[in-house]
């Protein structure tokens, strides 16, 4: 057994759900781009909070509240270090990537927009990086401009540059495409936009779990991600913003915790990051996310990148051998996501048939309808890999696909 | 696996491959479009009702979707021809019962006739909408004398 196999066996023991059966077959979980499974340490951290120190944060003088506040703030510090932000004020807890993007759209971008201004995105955005901009455009008379992609599913950079005119007031781009796996040249995008003084948001929902992200090196103005895609719980996410921006922004939501003092005449908002965290937050979510990131750090991106690249290569090789299977998204730089279609078999039927073999994949448009139209398919089947997946699981996937083809031939 | 075989039994695979009554019906006097936004399935149902007798003279459908939705539409068209509007509604009720009833309950398969092929769908709750799209669209077409659009998310 190779070192990688031994390490994998150990890692898989950290994820109890990977041991379960589905229809009597071992679960082959290949829907990691939708959500990742959670290691025991994350599950324990959440139950520990409820078993031992459940209480509200930033309020009580009692012991439990202090402990909960400490753990919540400790997570913020872990995240700050994980993405190498300047300080913890730049780490805003949100419900997820979607809320982070909406926050920036409404509190940062909208007040700066006038009629005729433009917001630039790409063709491969998730709906959550399309619709918030459409809403602010509708309200302000600004226009949403979309940079095209080529047949491999890569951004056409020259076209992006051409669209980056003085009318563009904001750029919001996905780092890794959830349905194609494409890794965008994010550093070049940011450099180009900054050379024209245009701020940039990075949708890191599909990259935070696959690669080391350093917000200071990238120099992005904002970066949003979700906890549940990086082995943490659902309902918690992070918005990173440069504090110079966050400082000047108006609050997104009003309520408790985001204020210093309230009267009917005048309310003074709280300092960062609390100005953007109105109401009792998802305390166990933040604690669980902090634990998840500690776990990822412990696994290490050297292992994650090496193993996931091997899985991607192996899967693309295996699936390409199947007659009538076409991979959608063949960018030269990809994360471990493989979207495909089968001749004459609808992805929904593929999904159901793989399911009874214990193989969990995503089927549908993956919240990227424009991409589906761009490639002329109604939907795809998507297998997405995490560092706990194995080559044997990809063999099971390939065999199961062969069975589907046979049944429909 | 037995459930899967039942879901994709030969009848459904056959109707998926060779859908009956596929295409437009320019002479129709009832028409509706159906859409399942979750999987992108689109369907149009065209019905020609004899206004004197209230009987369905002809029915056709077109659209794109998975095997379950396509076969369901195809089988539906074969069952509707010659039925009165009232009979069509009853058939819908029956169909609805078949696909949504508890799989462990005893269904009287003999009296279901051709609808029995849909029994397999019950095992896969995620696929009930696929099977139902054409039927809801048909009902909508009968209810409205003009063109309307139905979405599985409003059902």
Coordinates of C-alpha atoms in Angstrom, one line a residue:
Chain A
X1 CA 0.0 0.0 0.0
X2 CA 1.4 3.4 -0.9
X3 CA 1.8 6.2 1.6
X4 CA -1.1 8.1 0.1
X5 CA -3.4 5.0 0.4
X6 CA -2.5 4.6 4.1
X7 CA -3.1 8.2 4.8
X8 CA -6.4 8.0 3.0
X9 CA -7.6 5.2 5.1
X10 CA -6.8 7.2 8.2
X11 CA -8.5 10.3 6.8
X12 CA -11.6 8.4 5.9
X13 CA -12.0 7.3 9.5
X14 CA -12.4 10.9 10.4
X15 CA -15.7 11.1 8.4
X16 CA -18.2 8.7 9.9
X17 CA -20.8 9.1 7.2
X18 CA -18.3 7.6 4.6
X19 CA -18.8 4.2 6.3
X20 CA -22.5 4.1 5.6
X21 CA -24.3 2.0 3.1
X22 CA -26.8 3.3 0.5
X23 CA -29.2 0.7 -0.9
X24 CA -26.9 -1.9 0.6
X25 CA -23.8 -0.6 -1.2
X26 CA -21.0 1.4 0.3
X27 CA -21.6 5.2 -0.1
X28 CA -19.4 6.7 -2.9
X29 CA -19.8 10.4 -2.1
X30 CA -18.9 12.4 -5.2
X31 CA -21.1 15.5 -4.6
X32 CA -18.5 17.5 -2.7
X33 CA -19.0 20.7 -4.8
X34 CA -22.6 20.8 -3.5
X35 CA -21.4 20.2 0.1
X36 CA -18.6 18.4 1.8
X37 CA -18.9 15.8 4.5
X38 CA -18.0 16.8 8.1
X39 CA -15.1 15.3 10.1
X40 CA -15.8 14.1 13.6
X41 CA -13.9 17.0 15.2
X42 CA -16.4 19.5 13.6
X43 CA -19.4 17.5 14.8
X44 CA -17.9 17.2 18.3
X45 CA -17.1 20.9 18.4
X46 CA -20.8 21.7 17.7
X47 CA -22.2 19.2 20.2
X48 CA -19.6 20.4 22.8
X49 CA -21.0 23.9 22.4
X50 CA -24.5 22.7 23.0
X51 CA -23.6 20.2 25.7
X52 CA -21.3 22.5 27.7
X53 CA -21.5 26.2 27.1
X54 CA -24.5 27.1 25.0
X55 CA -25.2 30.8 25.5
X56 CA -25.5 34.1 23.6
X57 CA -22.3 35.9 22.7
X58 CA -21.1 39.5 23.3
X59 CA -23.7 40.1 25.9
X60 CA -23.8 38.2 29.1
X61 CA -21.4 38.7 32.0
X62 CA -21.8 35.1 32.9
X63 CA -19.2 32.4 32.4
X64 CA -21.0 30.5 29.7
X65 CA -21.4 33.6 27.6
X66 CA -17.8 34.4 28.0
X67 CA -16.8 30.9 26.9
X68 CA -19.1 31.1 23.8
X69 CA -17.8 34.5 22.9
X70 CA -14.2 33.3 23.2
X71 CA -14.8 30.3 21.0
X72 CA -16.7 32.4 18.4
X73 CA -13.9 35.0 18.2
X74 CA -11.3 32.3 18.2
X75 CA -12.8 31.0 15.0
X76 CA -12.6 34.5 13.5
X77 CA -8.9 34.5 14.3
X78 CA -8.4 31.0 12.7
X79 CA -10.1 32.2 9.6
X80 CA -8.1 35.5 9.5
X81 CA -4.9 33.5 9.6
X82 CA -6.1 30.9 7.1
X83 CA -6.7 33.5 4.4
X84 CA -3.9 35.8 5.7
X85 CA -6.1 38.8 6.2
X86 CA -4.6 41.9 7.9
X87 CA -6.8 41.7 11.0
X88 CA -9.9 40.0 12.4
X89 CA -12.0 43.1 11.6
X90 CA -11.9 42.1 8.0
X91 CA -13.6 38.7 8.7
X92 CA -17.4 39.1 8.7
X93 CA -19.4 36.0 9.5
X94 CA -22.3 35.5 7.1
X95 CA -24.8 32.7 6.2
X96 CA -22.6 31.8 3.2
X97 CA -21.2 33.0 0.0
X98 CA -24.6 34.2 -1.3
X99 CA -25.1 36.5 1.7
X100 CA -21.5 37.8 1.4
X101 CA -22.1 38.8 -2.3
X102 CA -25.4 40.3 -1.5
X103 CA -23.9 42.3 1.4
X104 CA -21.2 43.8 -0.9
X105 CA -23.8 44.4 -3.7
X106 CA -26.1 46.4 -1.4
X107 CA -23.7 48.1 1.0
X108 CA -20.6 48.8 -1.1
X109 CA -21.6 48.7 -4.8
X110 CA -25.1 50.0 -4.9
X111 CA -24.4 53.4 -3.3
X112 CA -21.6 54.0 -5.9
X113 CA -23.7 53.1 -9.0
X114 CA -25.4 55.6 -11.3
X115 CA -27.3 55.1 -14.5
X116 CA -25.0 53.9 -17.3
X117 CA -22.4 52.4 -14.9
X118 CA -21.5 48.8 -15.4
X119 CA -20.7 45.7 -13.3
X120 CA -18.5 43.1 -14.9
X121 CA -18.9 39.4 -14.3
X122 CA -18.1 36.3 -16.3
X123 CA -20.2 33.7 -18.2
X124 CA -19.4 31.0 -15.6
X125 CA -20.9 32.6 -12.6
X126 CA -23.2 30.8 -10.2
X127 CA -26.6 32.3 -10.0
X128 CA -25.6 33.8 -6.7
X129 CA -23.0 36.0 -8.4
X130 CA -25.5 37.0 -11.1
X131 CA -28.8 37.8 -9.5
X132 CA -27.6 40.2 -6.7
X133 CA -26.0 42.3 -9.4
X134 CA -29.1 42.2 -11.5
X135 CA -31.1 43.5 -8.5
X136 CA -28.8 46.5 -7.9
X137 CA -28.7 47.2 -11.6
X138 CA -32.4 47.3 -11.7
X139 CA -32.5 49.7 -8.9
X140 CA -29.8 52.0 -10.2
X141 CA -30.1 51.8 -14.0
X142 CA -26.6 50.3 -14.2
X143 CA -25.8 47.5 -16.6
X144 CA -24.5 44.0 -16.0
X145 CA -21.8 43.1 -18.5
X146 CA -20.7 39.5 -19.0
X147 CA -17.2 38.4 -20.2
X148 CA -17.4 35.4 -22.5
X149 CA -15.8 31.9 -22.2
X150 CA -14.4 29.6 -24.9
X151 CA -15.4 26.0 -25.7
X152 CA -13.1 24.6 -23.1
X153 CA -14.9 26.7 -20.5
X154 CA -12.1 29.2 -20.0
X155 CA -12.5 32.9 -19.6
X156 CA -11.4 34.7 -22.8
X157 CA -9.1 37.1 -21.2
X158 CA -8.7 39.5 -24.1
X159 CA -12.5 39.9 -24.2
X160 CA -12.5 40.5 -20.4
X161 CA -9.9 43.2 -20.9
X162 CA -11.9 44.9 -23.6
X163 CA -15.0 45.0 -21.4
X164 CA -13.1 46.5 -18.6
X165 CA -13.9 50.1 -19.6
X166 CA -14.1 53.2 -17.5
X167 CA -17.9 52.6 -17.2
X168 CA -17.2 49.5 -15.0
X169 CA -17.5 50.3 -11.3
X170 CA -17.1 46.8 -9.9
X171 CA -15.8 43.4 -11.0
X172 CA -17.2 40.2 -9.4
X173 CA -15.7 36.9 -10.5
X174 CA -15.8 33.3 -9.5
X175 CA -12.4 31.8 -8.6
X176 CA -13.4 28.2 -9.6
X177 CA -16.5 27.4 -11.6
X178 CA -18.8 25.0 -9.7
X179 CA -20.2 23.3 -12.8
X180 CA -17.0 23.3 -15.1
X181 CA -14.2 23.2 -12.6
X182 CA -12.3 25.9 -14.4
X183 CA -9.8 27.8 -12.3
X184 CA -9.9 31.5 -13.4
X185 CA -6.6 33.5 -13.7
X186 CA -7.7 35.5 -10.6
X187 CA -4.5 37.3 -10.0
X188 CA -4.4 38.7 -13.5
X189 CA -8.1 39.7 -13.3
X190 CA -7.5 41.5 -10.1
X191 CA -4.3 43.2 -11.4
X192 CA -6.0 44.3 -14.6
X193 CA -9.1 45.7 -12.7
X194 CA -6.9 47.5 -10.1
X195 CA -4.8 49.1 -12.9
X196 CA -8.0 50.9 -13.7
X197 CA -9.0 51.5 -10.1
X198 CA -11.8 49.0 -10.1
X199 CA -12.5 47.0 -6.9
X200 CA -12.9 43.2 -7.2
X201 CA -14.9 40.6 -5.3
X202 CA -13.8 36.9 -5.5
X203 CA -16.5 34.2 -5.2
X204 CA -14.3 31.6 -3.5
X205 CA -17.1 29.1 -2.7
X206 CA -15.4 26.4 -4.9
X207 CA -11.8 27.3 -4.3
X208 CA -11.4 27.8 -0.6
X209 CA -11.4 24.0 -0.1
X210 CA -9.0 23.2 -2.9
X211 CA -6.2 25.7 -2.7
X212 CA -4.3 28.0 -0.4
X213 CA -5.8 31.5 -0.6
X214 CA -3.9 34.5 0.5
X215 CA -6.1 37.6 0.3
X216 CA -3.1 40.0 0.8
X217 CA -1.1 38.4 -2.0
X218 CA -4.2 38.3 -4.3
X219 CA -5.0 41.9 -3.2
X220 CA -8.7 41.3 -3.7
X221 CA -11.1 43.8 -2.2
X222 CA -13.6 41.3 -1.1
X223 CA -13.7 37.5 -1.0
X224 CA -16.7 35.3 0.0
X225 CA -16.9 31.7 0.9
X226 CA -19.2 29.2 2.6
X227 CA -18.4 27.0 5.6
X228 CA -20.1 23.9 4.4
X229 CA -17.9 23.6 1.3
X230 CA -14.8 23.4 3.4
X231 CA -15.9 20.6 5.8
X232 CA -17.7 22.9 8.1
X233 CA -21.4 23.3 8.9
X234 CA -24.1 24.8 6.6
X235 CA -25.5 28.3 7.4
X236 CA -22.2 29.9 8.1
X237 CA -19.8 31.6 5.7
X238 CA -17.3 34.4 5.6
X239 CA -17.0 37.7 3.8
X240 CA -13.5 39.1 3.8
X241 CA -13.2 42.8 3.0
X242 CA -10.4 45.2 3.2
X243 CA -11.1 47.2 6.3
X244 CA -10.7 50.5 4.4
X245 CA -13.8 49.5 2.4
X246 CA -15.7 47.9 5.2
X247 CA -15.1 51.0 7.4
X248 CA -16.8 53.3 4.9
X249 CA -19.7 50.9 4.1
X250 CA -23.2 51.3 5.4
X251 CA -24.5 48.3 7.4
X252 CA -26.4 45.6 5.5
X253 CA -28.9 44.8 8.2
X254 CA -29.8 46.6 11.4
X255 CA -30.4 45.0 14.7
X256 CA -28.8 44.0 17.9
X257 CA -25.0 43.5 18.2
X258 CA -24.3 45.8 15.3
X259 CA -24.8 49.0 17.3
X260 CA -23.0 50.9 20.0
X261 CA -25.9 52.9 21.2
X262 CA -29.5 53.3 20.1
X263 CA -32.0 56.1 20.6
X264 CA -35.0 57.1 18.6
X265 CA -33.0 60.2 17.4
X266 CA -29.7 58.7 16.6
X267 CA -28.0 55.3 16.5
X268 CA -24.3 54.8 16.5
X269 CA -23.1 51.7 14.7
X270 CA -20.7 49.3 16.2
X271 CA -17.1 48.9 15.1
X272 CA -16.0 46.3 12.6
X273 CA -16.6 43.4 12.2
X274 CA -19.8 43.7 14.4
X275 CA -21.3 46.4 12.3
X276 CA -22.1 43.7 9.7
X277 CA -23.3 41.0 12.2
X278 CA -26.7 42.1 13.2
X279 CA -28.7 39.8 15.5
X280 CA -27.6 36.6 17.3
X281 CA -25.3 34.9 14.8
X282 CA -24.9 31.2 13.9
X283 CA -22.6 30.6 16.9
X284 CA -22.2 26.8 16.6
X285 CA -21.7 27.4 12.9
X286 CA -18.8 29.7 13.4
X287 CA -17.3 27.4 16.0
X288 CA -17.7 24.4 13.7
X289 CA -16.1 26.3 10.8
X290 CA -13.1 27.3 12.9
X291 CA -12.7 23.6 13.8
X292 CA -13.1 22.6 10.1
X293 CA -10.3 25.0 9.1
X294 CA -8.0 23.7 11.8
X295 CA -8.7 20.2 10.4
X296 CA -7.9 21.3 6.8
X297 CA -4.7 22.9 8.0
X298 CA -3.8 19.7 9.7
X299 CA -4.4 17.7 6.5
X300 CA -2.4 20.4 4.6
X301 CA -2.8 21.8 1.2
X302 CA 0.2 19.9 -0.1
X303 CA -1.6 16.6 0.4
X304 CA -5.0 18.1 -0.7
X305 CA -3.7 19.5 -4.0
X306 CA -1.6 16.5 -4.9
X307 CA -4.3 13.9 -4.2
X308 CA -7.2 15.9 -5.7
X309 CA -5.2 16.5 -8.8
X310 CA -4.5 12.8 -9.1
X311 CA -8.3 12.1 -8.6
X312 CA -9.2 14.6 -11.3
X313 CA -6.7 13.2 -13.8
X314 CA -7.7 9.7 -13.1
X315 CA -11.4 10.5 -13.4
X316 CA -11.0 12.4 -16.7
X317 CA -9.0 9.6 -18.1
X318 CA -11.5 6.9 -16.9
X319 CA -14.6 8.8 -18.1
X320 CA -13.0 9.7 -21.4
X321 CA -12.7 6.0 -22.2
X322 CA -16.5 5.6 -22.1
X323 CA -18.2 5.7 -25.5
X324 CA -20.9 8.4 -25.8
X325 CA -19.6 10.3 -22.7
X326 CA -18.7 13.9 -23.2
X327 CA -16.9 16.0 -20.6
X328 CA -18.2 19.5 -20.3
X329 CA -15.5 21.8 -19.1
X330 CA -12.0 21.0 -20.3
X331 CA -10.0 24.0 -19.1
X332 CA -6.3 23.5 -18.8
X333 CA -6.4 24.5 -15.1
X334 CA -9.2 22.7 -13.3
X335 CA -10.3 21.9 -9.7
X336 CA -11.4 18.3 -9.0
X337 CA -14.8 18.7 -10.7
X338 CA -15.9 16.6 -13.7
X339 CA -19.2 17.5 -15.5
X340 CA -20.4 15.3 -18.2
X341 CA -23.3 14.3 -20.5
X342 CA -24.2 11.0 -22.0
X343 CA -25.6 10.6 -25.5
X344 CA -29.3 9.8 -25.3
X345 CA -29.5 9.6 -21.5
X346 CA -30.7 12.5 -19.5
X347 CA -28.6 13.5 -16.5
X348 CA -31.6 12.9 -14.2
X349 CA -31.8 9.3 -15.2
X350 CA -28.0 9.0 -14.8
X351 CA -28.3 10.4 -11.3
X352 CA -31.0 8.0 -10.2
X353 CA -29.2 5.0 -11.6
X354 CA -25.9 5.9 -10.0
X355 CA -27.7 6.5 -6.7
X356 CA -28.8 2.9 -6.4
X357 CA -25.2 1.9 -6.9
X358 CA -24.4 4.0 -3.8
X359 CA -22.8 6.8 -6.0
X360 CA -23.9 10.3 -5.0
X361 CA -23.5 12.8 -7.8
X362 CA -25.2 16.1 -8.7
X363 CA -27.4 16.3 -11.7
X364 CA -29.1 19.4 -13.1
X365 CA -28.0 22.9 -14.1
X366 CA -25.9 23.5 -10.9
X367 CA -27.3 27.0 -10.6
X368 CA -25.5 28.0 -13.7
X369 CA -28.2 28.1 -16.4
X370 CA -26.2 30.4 -18.7
X371 CA -23.4 27.9 -18.8
X372 CA -25.8 25.0 -19.7
X373 CA -27.1 27.2 -22.6
X374 CA -23.6 28.1 -23.7
X375 CA -22.8 24.4 -24.1
X376 CA -26.2 23.5 -25.5
X377 CA -27.1 21.0 -22.8
X378 CA -30.2 21.1 -20.5
X379 CA -28.2 19.8 -17.6
X380 CA -25.1 17.7 -16.7
X381 CA -24.1 15.0 -14.3
X382 CA -21.3 16.3 -12.1
X383 CA -18.8 14.3 -10.0
X384 CA -16.8 16.4 -7.7
X385 CA -14.0 15.1 -5.5
X386 CA -12.7 15.8 -2.0
X387 CA -9.4 14.7 -0.5
X388 CA -11.1 11.7 1.1
X389 CA -12.2 10.2 -2.2
X390 CA -10.3 7.3 -3.7
X391 CA -9.4 6.0 -7.2
X392 CA -11.5 2.9 -6.4
X393 CA -14.5 5.1 -6.0
X394 CA -13.9 6.5 -9.4
X395 CA -13.8 3.0 -10.8
X396 CA -17.2 2.3 -9.2
X397 CA -18.5 5.5 -10.8
X398 CA -17.2 4.5 -14.2
X399 CA -18.7 1.0 -13.9
X400 CA -22.0 2.4 -12.9
X401 CA -22.0 4.8 -15.9
X402 CA -21.4 1.8 -18.1
X403 CA -24.4 0.1 -16.7
X404 CA -26.5 3.2 -17.4
X405 CA -25.4 3.2 -21.0
X406 CA -26.2 -0.5 -21.4
X407 CA -29.7 -0.1 -19.9
X408 CA -30.6 2.8 -22.2
X409 CA -29.0 1.3 -25.4
Chain B
X1 CA -31.9 -3.6 -8.0
X2 CA -35.6 -4.4 -8.1
X3 CA -36.9 -0.8 -7.5
X4 CA -34.7 0.5 -10.3
X5 CA -35.9 -2.1 -12.7
X6 CA -39.4 -1.2 -11.8
X7 CA -38.7 2.5 -12.3
X8 CA -37.1 1.9 -15.7
X9 CA -39.2 -1.0 -16.8
X10 CA -39.2 -1.8 -20.5
X11 CA -42.4 0.2 -21.2
X12 CA -40.8 3.4 -19.9
X13 CA -37.6 2.8 -21.8
X14 CA -39.5 2.1 -24.9
X15 CA -41.7 5.2 -24.6
X16 CA -38.6 7.2 -23.9
X17 CA -36.9 6.0 -27.1
X18 CA -40.0 6.1 -29.3
X19 CA -42.4 8.6 -27.8
X20 CA -46.0 8.3 -29.1
X21 CA -47.9 11.3 -30.3
X22 CA -44.8 13.4 -30.3
X23 CA -45.0 16.8 -32.0
X24 CA -47.3 19.8 -32.4
X25 CA -51.0 19.7 -33.0
X26 CA -51.8 22.9 -35.0
X27 CA -55.6 22.2 -34.8
X28 CA -55.6 22.0 -31.0
X29 CA -58.1 24.1 -28.9
X30 CA -56.4 23.4 -25.6
X31 CA -52.7 24.0 -25.0
X32 CA -50.3 24.5 -22.1
X33 CA -46.6 24.7 -21.4
X34 CA -45.0 23.0 -18.4
X35 CA -41.6 23.7 -16.9
X36 CA -39.6 22.0 -14.1
X37 CA -37.0 24.7 -13.2
X38 CA -35.1 22.2 -11.0
X39 CA -34.0 20.0 -13.9
X40 CA -34.8 22.2 -16.9
X41 CA -37.5 19.9 -18.3
X42 CA -39.8 21.7 -20.7
X43 CA -43.0 20.3 -22.2
X44 CA -45.9 21.4 -24.3
X45 CA -49.2 19.6 -24.4
X46 CA -51.7 20.1 -27.3
X47 CA -55.2 18.8 -27.0
X48 CA -58.1 18.9 -29.5
X49 CA -61.4 18.6 -27.7
X50 CA -64.7 18.0 -29.6
X51 CA -66.7 20.8 -28.1
X52 CA -70.0 19.0 -28.8
X53 CA -69.2 15.7 -27.2
X54 CA -66.6 16.9 -24.7
X55 CA -64.3 14.1 -25.9
X56 CA -60.6 14.3 -26.5
X57 CA -60.2 13.8 -30.2
X58 CA -56.4 14.1 -30.4
X59 CA -53.5 14.9 -28.1
X60 CA -49.9 15.5 -28.7
X61 CA -46.8 16.7 -26.8
X62 CA -43.4 18.0 -27.4
X63 CA -40.4 18.9 -25.2
X64 CA -37.2 17.8 -23.7
X65 CA -36.6 16.0 -20.5
X66 CA -35.5 12.8 -18.8
X67 CA -36.7 9.3 -19.6
X68 CA -39.3 9.4 -16.8
X69 CA -40.9 12.7 -17.9
X70 CA -40.8 11.9 -21.6
X71 CA -42.3 8.4 -21.2
X72 CA -44.9 9.7 -18.8
X73 CA -46.0 12.2 -21.3
X74 CA -46.0 9.6 -24.1
X75 CA -48.0 7.1 -22.1
X76 CA -50.4 9.8 -21.0
X77 CA -51.2 10.8 -24.6
X78 CA -52.1 7.1 -25.4
X79 CA -54.4 7.0 -22.5
X80 CA -56.2 10.2 -23.1
X81 CA -57.5 9.7 -26.7
X82 CA -61.2 9.2 -26.8
X83 CA -61.7 10.1 -23.1
X84 CA -64.1 12.8 -22.0
X85 CA -62.7 15.8 -20.1
X86 CA -64.2 14.3 -16.9
X87 CA -62.6 10.9 -17.5
X88 CA -59.3 12.7 -18.2
X89 CA -59.5 14.4 -14.8
X90 CA -60.2 11.1 -13.1
X91 CA -57.2 9.5 -14.8
X92 CA -55.1 12.4 -13.5
X93 CA -56.3 11.7 -9.9
X94 CA -55.5 8.0 -10.4
X95 CA -52.1 8.7 -11.7
X96 CA -51.4 11.2 -8.9
X97 CA -52.3 8.5 -6.4
X98 CA -50.1 6.0 -8.0
X99 CA -47.0 8.2 -7.9
X100 CA -47.5 9.7 -4.5
X101 CA -48.9 6.9 -2.4
X102 CA -46.8 5.1 0.2
X103 CA -44.7 2.5 -1.6
X104 CA -45.4 0.0 1.2
X105 CA -49.2 0.4 0.8
X106 CA -51.0 -2.2 -1.2
X107 CA -51.8 -0.8 -4.5
X108 CA -54.4 -2.6 -6.6
X109 CA -52.2 -3.1 -9.6
X110 CA -54.8 -4.9 -11.6
X111 CA -57.2 -2.1 -11.7
X112 CA -54.5 0.5 -12.6
X113 CA -54.2 -0.9 -16.1
X114 CA -51.5 1.0 -18.0
X115 CA -50.9 3.3 -15.0
X116 CA -49.3 0.5 -13.1
X117 CA -46.0 1.2 -14.9
X118 CA -45.7 4.3 -12.8
X119 CA -45.6 2.3 -9.5
X120 CA -41.8 2.3 -9.6
X121 CA -41.7 6.1 -9.3
X122 CA -42.9 6.0 -5.7
X123 CA -39.6 4.6 -4.6
X124 CA -37.8 7.6 -5.8
X125 CA -39.5 10.7 -4.4
X126 CA -37.0 13.0 -6.2
X127 CA -38.4 11.7 -9.5
X128 CA -42.1 12.2 -8.8
X129 CA -42.0 15.7 -10.3
X130 CA -40.5 14.3 -13.5
X131 CA -43.3 11.9 -13.9
X132 CA -46.0 14.5 -13.0
X133 CA -45.0 17.4 -15.3
X134 CA -46.9 16.2 -18.3
X135 CA -50.0 15.4 -16.3
X136 CA -50.1 18.7 -14.6
X137 CA -49.6 20.4 -17.9
X138 CA -52.4 18.4 -19.4
X139 CA -54.8 19.4 -16.6
X140 CA -53.8 23.0 -17.0
X141 CA -54.5 22.8 -20.7
X142 CA -58.0 21.4 -20.0
X143 CA -58.7 24.1 -17.4
X144 CA -57.7 26.9 -19.6
X145 CA -58.9 27.6 -23.1
X146 CA -55.9 29.8 -23.7
X147 CA -52.2 29.1 -23.6
X148 CA -50.8 29.0 -20.0
X149 CA -47.6 28.0 -18.4
X150 CA -47.3 25.7 -15.4
X151 CA -44.3 25.1 -13.2
X152 CA -43.6 22.1 -10.9
X153 CA -42.6 24.6 -8.3
X154 CA -46.1 26.0 -8.0
X155 CA -47.8 22.7 -7.7

